[in-house]
Amino acid sequence: MDRVVVSIGGSVLIPEKDDAKYIKALADMLRDVSKEVEIMVVCGGGKVSRYYSKTGKELGGTTYQLDELGIGVTKVNAKLLDIALGDAGIGKVPQTAEECASERRIGKVPVMGGTEPGHTTDAVAAMIAKACDADRIVNASNVDAVYTDDPRTNPNAKRLDKITIDDLEKIVYDEHDACRSSVFDPLGVKIAKEHRIDLLMVDGRDLVELKNAILGKEINGTFVNSQ
Ligand code: UTP
């Protein structure tokens, strides 16, 4: 039985247009695939967490405090998805990666948010994957794959079908802000590399693509080989 951790970006979960419709469709898909694989989900904070971070900063908040605000939003987002899952949800938001991993079972989908200041929910996904020796991590963001550069600003950026975890490590460390990455949290990459967990980078708004990634089928996004 495959074991899969899904990291869903906050802006994918809350598209700010028909949010309930997307979350319901996502929950239905997750309920469906939870009968075939053991799934655990982590939700990001999206625009709402950026709003709190910005406002908290204007009020003189420390980096630690801004992270705490972000974590709060990720947990609220996780609760939304748990509600949408109904019977397939576990009725609570796990507080640690270990607790989330221990809640996994066929037909159930534990959903959590962040844990501690200093990293993002991508890193939490890798921590859960480590805790339960998962087969793969699926990163559902609003970018359809990994590119050689930012496709929004560089029209020559090339889409990558298949890369190694060392290639991804280079990409995330080369990014502008050394520790905060838009592709995948560098701490998450480090954990995935150490524990040889493959990463699948897909467009989370495309539920067919996301389902294929969870089930380990062919994807249009980027497959990151950690073996
Ligand atoms: P996200 O995981 O959404 O991070 O957590 P992000 O990088 O801003 O969003 P994506 O990956 O581009 O979608 C939101 C914020 O919450 C805090 C961080 O400040 C993060 O930026 N956070 C989250 C933590 O401090 N610890 C956690 O475990 C999770």
PDB file of N, CA and C and ligand atoms in Angstrom, residues 9-10 44-46 49-50 66-67 70-71 74 114-122 124 180, ligand 1:
ATOM      1  N   GLY A   9      -0.646  24.152  -1.581  1.00  0.00           N
ATOM      2  CA  GLY A   9      -0.393  25.590  -1.405  1.00  0.00           C
ATOM      3  C   GLY A   9      -1.679  26.310  -1.009  1.00  0.00           C
ATOM      4  N   GLY A  10      -1.539  27.306  -0.131  1.00  0.00           N
ATOM      5  CA  GLY A  10      -2.710  28.047   0.336  1.00  0.00           C
ATOM      6  C   GLY A  10      -3.475  28.713  -0.792  1.00  0.00           C
ATOM      7  N   GLY A  44      -1.174  25.005   3.072  1.00  0.00           N
ATOM      8  CA  GLY A  44      -0.418  26.254   3.211  1.00  0.00           C
ATOM      9  C   GLY A  44      -1.338  27.405   3.610  1.00  0.00           C
ATOM     10  N   GLY A  45      -0.766  28.591   3.698  1.00  0.00           N
ATOM     11  CA  GLY A  45      -1.515  29.757   4.203  1.00  0.00           C
ATOM     12  C   GLY A  45      -2.048  30.683   3.123  1.00  0.00           C
ATOM     13  N   GLY A  46      -1.383  30.735   1.984  1.00  0.00           N
ATOM     14  CA  GLY A  46      -1.846  31.569   0.864  1.00  0.00           C
ATOM     15  C   GLY A  46      -1.897  33.056   1.172  1.00  0.00           C
ATOM     16  N   SER A  49      -2.460  34.393   4.793  1.00  0.00           N
ATOM     17  CA  SER A  49      -1.302  34.411   5.696  1.00  0.00           C
ATOM     18  C   SER A  49      -0.356  35.549   5.311  1.00  0.00           C
ATOM     19  N   ARG A  50      -0.276  35.862   4.023  1.00  0.00           N
ATOM     20  CA  ARG A  50       0.565  37.010   3.613  1.00  0.00           C
ATOM     21  C   ARG A  50      -0.021  38.325   4.143  1.00  0.00           C
ATOM     22  N   LEU A  66       5.548  36.686  13.206  1.00  0.00           N
ATOM     23  CA  LEU A  66       4.908  36.643  11.884  1.00  0.00           C
ATOM     24  C   LEU A  66       4.726  35.188  11.447  1.00  0.00           C
ATOM     25  N   ASP A  67       5.714  34.357  11.774  1.00  0.00           N
ATOM     26  CA  ASP A  67       5.595  32.923  11.482  1.00  0.00           C
ATOM     27  C   ASP A  67       4.415  32.327  12.259  1.00  0.00           C
ATOM     28  N   GLY A  70       1.298  33.067  10.486  1.00  0.00           N
ATOM     29  CA  GLY A  70       1.187  32.192   9.301  1.00  0.00           C
ATOM     30  C   GLY A  70       0.718  30.801   9.692  1.00  0.00           C
ATOM     31  N   ILE A  71       1.286  30.276  10.768  1.00  0.00           N
ATOM     32  CA  ILE A  71       0.914  28.925  11.225  1.00  0.00           C
ATOM     33  C   ILE A  71      -0.576  28.876  11.572  1.00  0.00           C
ATOM     34  N   THR A  74      -2.582  28.559   8.405  1.00  0.00           N
ATOM     35  CA  THR A  74      -2.480  27.218   7.790  1.00  0.00           C
ATOM     36  C   THR A  74      -3.378  26.229   8.535  1.00  0.00           C
ATOM     37  N   GLY A 114       0.769  24.177   9.706  1.00  0.00           N
ATOM     38  CA  GLY A 114       2.166  24.308  10.118  1.00  0.00           C
ATOM     39  C   GLY A 114       2.395  23.823  11.536  1.00  0.00           C
ATOM     40  N   THR A 115       3.663  23.834  11.945  1.00  0.00           N
ATOM     41  CA  THR A 115       4.015  23.343  13.280  1.00  0.00           C
ATOM     42  C   THR A 115       4.740  24.419  14.101  1.00  0.00           C
ATOM     43  N   GLU A 116       5.981  24.706  13.680  1.00  0.00           N
ATOM     44  CA  GLU A 116       6.801  25.681  14.419  1.00  0.00           C
ATOM     45  C   GLU A 116       7.333  26.754  13.489  1.00  0.00           C
ATOM     46  N   PRO A 117       7.658  27.933  14.054  1.00  0.00           N
ATOM     47  CA  PRO A 117       8.270  28.984  13.235  1.00  0.00           C
ATOM     48  C   PRO A 117       9.590  28.519  12.600  1.00  0.00           C
ATOM     49  N   GLY A 118       9.928  29.122  11.474  1.00  0.00           N
ATOM     50  CA  GLY A 118      11.238  28.845  10.877  1.00  0.00           C
ATOM     51  C   GLY A 118      11.221  28.071   9.583  1.00  0.00           C
ATOM     52  N   HIS A 119      10.054  27.560   9.204  1.00  0.00           N
ATOM     53  CA  HIS A 119       9.982  26.873   7.906  1.00  0.00           C
ATOM     54  C   HIS A 119       8.573  27.012   7.359  1.00  0.00           C
ATOM     55  N   THR A 120       8.289  26.361   6.236  1.00  0.00           N
ATOM     56  CA  THR A 120       6.943  26.448   5.647  1.00  0.00           C
ATOM     57  C   THR A 120       6.272  25.067   5.706  1.00  0.00           C
ATOM     58  N   THR A 121       5.057  25.007   5.190  1.00  0.00           N
ATOM     59  CA  THR A 121       4.342  23.725   5.238  1.00  0.00           C
ATOM     60  C   THR A 121       4.945  22.680   4.278  1.00  0.00           C
ATOM     61  N   ASP A 122       5.732  23.108   3.293  1.00  0.00           N
ATOM     62  CA  ASP A 122       6.428  22.126   2.443  1.00  0.00           C
ATOM     63  C   ASP A 122       7.362  21.285   3.324  1.00  0.00           C
ATOM     64  N   VAL A 124       6.993  20.748   6.482  1.00  0.00           N
ATOM     65  CA  VAL A 124       6.152  19.891   7.333  1.00  0.00           C
ATOM     66  C   VAL A 124       5.776  18.618   6.548  1.00  0.00           C
ATOM     67  N   ARG A 180      14.040  31.110   1.748  1.00  0.00           N
ATOM     68  CA  ARG A 180      12.610  30.955   1.470  1.00  0.00           C
ATOM     69  C   ARG A 180      12.421  30.709  -0.022  1.00  0.00           C
TER      70      ARG A 180
HETATM   71  P1  UTP B   1       3.150  28.358   3.850  1.00  0.00           P
HETATM   72  O1  UTP B   1       3.549  26.957   3.980  1.00  0.00           O
HETATM   73  O2  UTP B   1       1.900  28.681   3.127  1.00  0.00           O
HETATM   74  O3  UTP B   1       4.408  29.131   3.286  1.00  0.00           O
HETATM   75  O4  UTP B   1       3.051  28.979   5.316  1.00  0.00           O
HETATM   76  P2  UTP B   1       4.653  30.082   2.044  1.00  0.00           P
HETATM   77  O5  UTP B   1       5.999  29.776   1.491  1.00  0.00           O
HETATM   78  O6  UTP B   1       4.420  31.483   2.522  1.00  0.00           O
HETATM   79  O7  UTP B   1       3.564  29.704   1.007  1.00  0.00           O
HETATM   80  P3  UTP B   1       3.752  28.896  -0.371  1.00  0.00           P
HETATM   81  O8  UTP B   1       4.597  27.675  -0.056  1.00  0.00           O
HETATM   82  O9  UTP B   1       4.405  29.854  -1.305  1.00  0.00           O
HETATM   83  O10 UTP B   1       2.319  28.552  -0.711  1.00  0.00           O
HETATM   84  C1  UTP B   1       2.713  30.340   5.530  1.00  0.00           C
HETATM   85  C2  UTP B   1       3.658  30.945   6.524  1.00  0.00           C
HETATM   86  O11 UTP B   1       3.456  30.378   7.836  1.00  0.00           O
HETATM   87  C3  UTP B   1       4.681  30.238   8.535  1.00  0.00           C
HETATM   88  C4  UTP B   1       5.747  30.843   7.625  1.00  0.00           C
HETATM   89  O12 UTP B   1       5.884  32.210   7.985  1.00  0.00           O
HETATM   90  C5  UTP B   1       5.140  30.707   6.245  1.00  0.00           C
HETATM   91  O13 UTP B   1       5.643  31.652   5.344  1.00  0.00           O
HETATM   92  N1  UTP B   1       4.909  28.805   8.875  1.00  0.00           N
HETATM   93  C6  UTP B   1       4.212  27.811   8.256  1.00  0.00           C
HETATM   94  C7  UTP B   1       5.810  28.478   9.886  1.00  0.00           C
HETATM   95  O14 UTP B   1       6.473  29.345  10.462  1.00  0.00           O
HETATM   96  N2  UTP B   1       5.968  27.146  10.235  1.00  0.00           N
HETATM   97  C8  UTP B   1       5.276  26.153   9.641  1.00  0.00           C
HETATM   98  O15 UTP B   1       5.443  24.964  10.022  1.00  0.00           O
HETATM   99  C9  UTP B   1       4.385  26.509   8.613  1.00  0.00           C
END
